[in-house]
Tab-separated table of C-alpha atoms in Angstrom:
chain	number	residue	atom	x	y	z
A	1	MET	CA	226.048	91.843	-64.332
A	2	ASP	CA	223.758	89.988	-66.713
A	3	SER	CA	223.948	86.853	-64.539
A	4	LEU	CA	223.024	89.136	-61.432
A	5	LEU	CA	220.086	90.393	-63.211
A	6	THR	CA	219.039	87.018	-64.393
A	7	ALA	CA	219.249	85.657	-60.806
A	8	LEU	CA	217.242	88.575	-59.675
A	9	ALA	CA	214.577	87.917	-62.353
A	10	SER	CA	214.139	84.237	-61.505
A	11	ASP	CA	213.826	85.015	-57.653
A	12	THR	CA	211.334	87.678	-58.252
A	13	PRO	CA	208.307	85.348	-57.479
A	14	ARG	CA	210.246	84.226	-54.142
A	15	LEU	CA	210.652	88.075	-53.217
A	16	VAL	CA	207.086	88.928	-53.864
A	17	GLY	CA	205.857	85.994	-51.885
A	18	LEU	CA	208.030	86.844	-49.016
A	19	THR	CA	206.926	90.683	-49.020
A	20	ILE	CA	203.398	89.423	-48.873
A	21	ALA	CA	204.180	87.280	-45.931
A	22	VAL	CA	205.977	90.007	-44.112
A	23	ALA	CA	202.963	92.351	-44.930
A	24	ALA	CA	200.269	90.067	-43.636
A	25	ALA	CA	202.466	89.068	-40.391
A	26	VAL	CA	202.570	92.881	-39.638
A	27	VAL	CA	198.838	93.414	-40.021
A	28	ALA	CA	197.970	90.463	-38.201
A	29	MET	CA	200.144	91.794	-35.245
A	30	VAL	CA	198.510	95.225	-35.236
A	31	ALA	CA	195.162	93.660	-35.118
A	32	TYR	CA	195.999	91.255	-32.396
A	33	SER	CA	197.529	94.402	-30.263
A	34	ARG	CA	194.391	96.426	-30.948
A	35	ARG	CA	191.932	93.611	-29.909
A	36	ARG	CA	194.288	92.958	-26.972
A	37	ARG	CA	194.213	96.457	-25.802
A	38	SER	CA	190.553	97.223	-26.264
A	39	SER	CA	189.615	93.950	-24.209
A	40	ALA	CA	191.899	95.257	-21.490
A	41	GLN	CA	190.349	98.681	-21.194
A	42	SER	CA	186.761	97.031	-21.203
A	43	GLY	CA	188.008	94.701	-18.311
A	44	MET	CA	189.322	97.885	-16.385
A	45	ASN	CA	186.026	99.652	-16.910
A	46	ARG	CA	183.656	96.693	-16.300
A	47	ARG	CA	182.253	98.199	-12.978
A	48	ASN	CA	180.827	100.898	-15.299
A	49	ILE	CA	179.075	98.705	-17.644
A	50	ALA	CA	175.493	97.811	-16.722
A	51	VAL	CA	174.956	94.085	-17.154
A	52	PRO	CA	171.322	93.002	-17.184
A	53	ARG	CA	170.677	90.110	-14.766
A	54	ALA	CA	168.632	87.225	-15.563
A	55	ALA	CA	165.261	87.011	-13.696
A	56	THR	CA	165.397	84.754	-10.573
A	57	TYR	CA	162.409	83.331	-8.756
A	58	ARG	CA	163.136	81.586	-5.451
A	59	ASP	CA	159.720	81.083	-4.117
A	60	THR	CA	158.814	77.817	-6.367
A	61	PRO	CA	160.732	75.936	-8.841
A	62	THR	CA	159.445	76.198	-12.618
A	63	ILE	CA	159.001	72.687	-14.274
A	64	ARG	CA	158.642	72.966	-18.014
A	65	VAL	CA	156.490	70.465	-19.673
A	66	PRO	CA	155.627	69.882	-23.415
A	67	ASP	CA	151.876	69.281	-22.767
A	68	SER	CA	149.353	70.450	-20.036
A	69	GLN	CA	149.685	68.840	-16.773
A	70	ARG	CA	146.883	67.813	-14.583
A	71	ILE	CA	146.263	69.011	-11.006
A	72	GLY	CA	143.922	67.576	-8.503
A	73	ARG	CA	143.387	70.018	-5.556
A	74	LEU	CA	140.996	69.062	-2.828
A	75	ARG	CA	140.512	71.397	0.401
A	76	LYS	CA	138.176	70.620	3.443
A	77	LEU	CA	136.992	71.761	6.368
A	78	VAL	CA	135.732	68.996	8.602
A	79	ARG	CA	133.955	69.273	11.987
A	80	LEU	CA	134.597	65.966	13.981
A	81	ALA	CA	133.427	64.746	17.606
A	82	PRO	CA	135.494	62.186	19.441
A	83	GLY	CA	135.148	58.783	17.979
A	84	GLU	CA	133.943	60.118	14.263
A	85	HIS	CA	135.948	60.026	11.248
A	86	VAL	CA	136.017	61.219	7.667
A	87	ASP	CA	137.085	59.625	4.490
A	88	VAL	CA	138.723	62.618	2.569
A	89	LEU	CA	139.239	60.449	-0.624
A	90	GLU	CA	136.913	57.638	-1.250
A	91	SER	CA	137.889	54.411	-2.341
A	92	PRO	CA	137.700	53.595	-6.095
A	93	ALA	CA	134.283	51.913	-7.032
A	94	GLY	CA	134.734	48.165	-6.871
A	95	ALA	CA	137.509	48.053	-4.505
A	96	PRO	CA	137.834	45.102	-2.099
A	97	ILE	CA	136.515	46.047	1.571
A	98	VAL	CA	140.100	44.884	2.996
A	99	THR	CA	141.960	47.808	1.253
A	100	PRO	CA	143.157	50.375	3.799
A	101	PRO	CA	141.458	53.801	3.272
A	102	ARG	CA	142.813	56.070	0.775
A	103	PHE	CA	142.576	59.067	3.361
A	104	ARG	CA	140.809	59.041	6.609
A	105	ILE	CA	141.339	61.232	9.741
A	106	THR	CA	139.587	59.863	12.960
A	107	LEU	CA	139.291	62.106	16.121
A	108	HIS	CA	140.091	60.247	19.381
A	109	LYS	CA	139.614	63.244	21.849
A	110	VAL	CA	140.074	67.008	22.456
A	111	PHE	CA	141.717	67.967	25.667
A	112	ARG	CA	143.516	70.992	27.093
A	113	LEU	CA	147.562	70.633	27.519
A	114	ASP	CA	149.472	71.392	30.726
A	115	ASP	CA	150.423	74.883	29.415
A	116	GLY	CA	146.503	75.929	28.992
A	117	SER	CA	146.521	75.530	25.092
A	118	ILE	CA	143.997	73.302	23.338
A	119	ALA	CA	144.947	70.149	20.960
A	120	ALA	CA	143.325	67.199	19.503
A	121	HIS	CA	144.449	63.457	19.210
A	122	ILE	CA	143.877	62.477	15.910
A	123	ALA	CA	144.721	59.153	13.814
A	124	VAL	CA	145.402	59.376	10.062
A	125	GLN	CA	145.230	56.516	7.640
A	126	PHE	CA	146.999	57.512	4.187
A	127	GLY	CA	146.562	54.469	2.363
A	128	GLY	CA	149.130	52.527	4.533
A	129	ALA	CA	151.699	55.198	4.125
A	130	ALA	CA	153.633	56.765	7.208
A	131	VAL	CA	152.923	60.589	7.576
A	132	SER	CA	155.123	63.110	9.236
A	133	CYS	CA	154.672	65.974	11.326
A	134	GLY	CA	155.888	69.191	12.505
A	135	PRO	CA	158.101	69.796	15.583
A	136	LEU	CA	155.012	71.309	17.723
A	137	VAL	CA	153.160	68.044	17.017
A	138	GLU	CA	153.574	65.189	19.383
A	139	GLU	CA	153.540	61.733	17.762
A	140	THR	CA	152.082	59.198	19.806
A	141	GLY	CA	152.018	56.143	17.699
A	142	PHE	CA	152.116	55.189	14.112
A	143	ASN	CA	150.165	57.740	12.334
A	144	GLU	CA	148.777	59.154	15.628
A	145	PHE	CA	149.410	62.674	16.695
A	146	VAL	CA	148.666	65.147	19.430
A	147	LEU	CA	147.997	68.279	17.204
A	148	PRO	CA	147.934	71.626	18.565
A	149	ARG	CA	145.579	74.384	17.126
A	150	ALA	CA	147.503	75.993	14.297
A	151	ALA	CA	149.114	79.358	14.833
A	152	ARG	CA	151.298	81.691	12.704
A	153	ASP	CA	154.063	78.838	12.419
A	154	GLU	CA	151.885	76.826	10.451
A	155	PRO	CA	154.507	74.369	9.136
A	156	ARG	CA	155.603	73.416	12.439
A	157	ASN	CA	152.125	72.551	13.827
A	158	CYS	CA	150.684	70.491	11.090
A	159	VAL	CA	150.658	66.594	10.021
A	160	PHE	CA	151.662	66.254	6.331
A	161	HIS	CA	153.001	63.914	3.572
A	162	TYR	CA	154.406	64.377	0.257
A	163	GLN	CA	155.825	61.835	-2.280
A	164	GLN	CA	157.098	62.160	-5.810
A	165	HIS	CA	157.000	58.860	-7.812
A	166	GLY	CA	157.525	58.782	-11.533
A	167	ASP	CA	155.532	61.443	-13.239
A	168	SER	CA	153.285	62.098	-10.263
A	169	PHE	CA	153.565	64.141	-6.991
A	170	ASP	CA	151.207	63.775	-4.026
A	171	PHE	CA	150.974	66.289	-1.040
A	172	MET	CA	148.717	66.204	1.877
A	173	ARG	CA	148.458	68.545	4.978
A	174	ILE	CA	146.135	68.458	8.032
A	175	LYS	CA	146.013	71.348	10.630
A	176	LEU	CA	143.797	71.932	13.617
A	177	ARG	CA	141.833	75.286	12.876
A	178	SER	CA	139.835	75.586	16.061
A	179	LEU	CA	138.242	73.581	18.974
A	180	ASP	CA	134.973	73.953	20.654
A	181	MET	CA	135.834	72.540	24.263
A	182	ASP	CA	132.194	72.931	25.271
A	183	ALA	CA	130.609	70.968	22.460
A	184	ASP	CA	133.542	68.650	22.229
A	185	ILE	CA	134.141	69.569	18.488
A	186	ALA	CA	137.135	69.844	16.450
A	187	GLU	CA	137.620	71.889	13.214
A	188	ILE	CA	140.104	70.482	11.032
A	189	ASP	CA	141.528	71.859	7.598
A	190	VAL	CA	142.776	69.310	5.250
A	191	LEU	CA	144.372	69.947	1.879
A	192	GLN	CA	145.466	67.148	-0.580
A	193	MET	CA	146.900	67.740	-3.936
A	194	SER	CA	147.943	65.281	-6.465
A	195	GLU	CA	149.834	66.316	-9.868
A	196	HIS	CA	150.699	64.424	-12.674
A	197	TRP	CA	152.827	65.824	-15.811
A	198	PRO	CA	153.410	64.047	-18.915
A	199	ALA	CA	156.898	62.248	-19.248
A	200	MET	CA	159.240	64.251	-21.300
């Protein structure tokens, strides 16, 4: 009997450790089962929980910049007779004469199309770059276009150019606003924009 008590007394620390370990395991299992049950219940009732949605703007992309960006915007209404031209952007002072114009619009003629609508034949010089046009505009040569009068579907009947390079963006749009067939004069709406933002 004494040897049994002595063995039991010597094993007391082991028994206490085993009891603590079993108690900790039971507490951990209870906590885990409660957490799992609450997450399953919230998953079943997820439709009833109102989740705020992030604001989304689909009109224009947002560009975050660390410093203020520089935007140059120019809009002109020019009236041209056949054979006349306008330099929308002047060449920099001191530039050689042989450089192509930065942005020149030349009116060749105004005329009436087969369907009775009116149009203008224009040529565009944009620093040597090729410009594009909408599907209602007829391209007759390199940067030469038969431009119908702008209607409600503006992107389809205009001449445009855009280019992004490095930390800048250039955009240009030309549309025919009106024609005076009696005076042989075209009124052309020109928009030119350049934007520069600091490198991030």
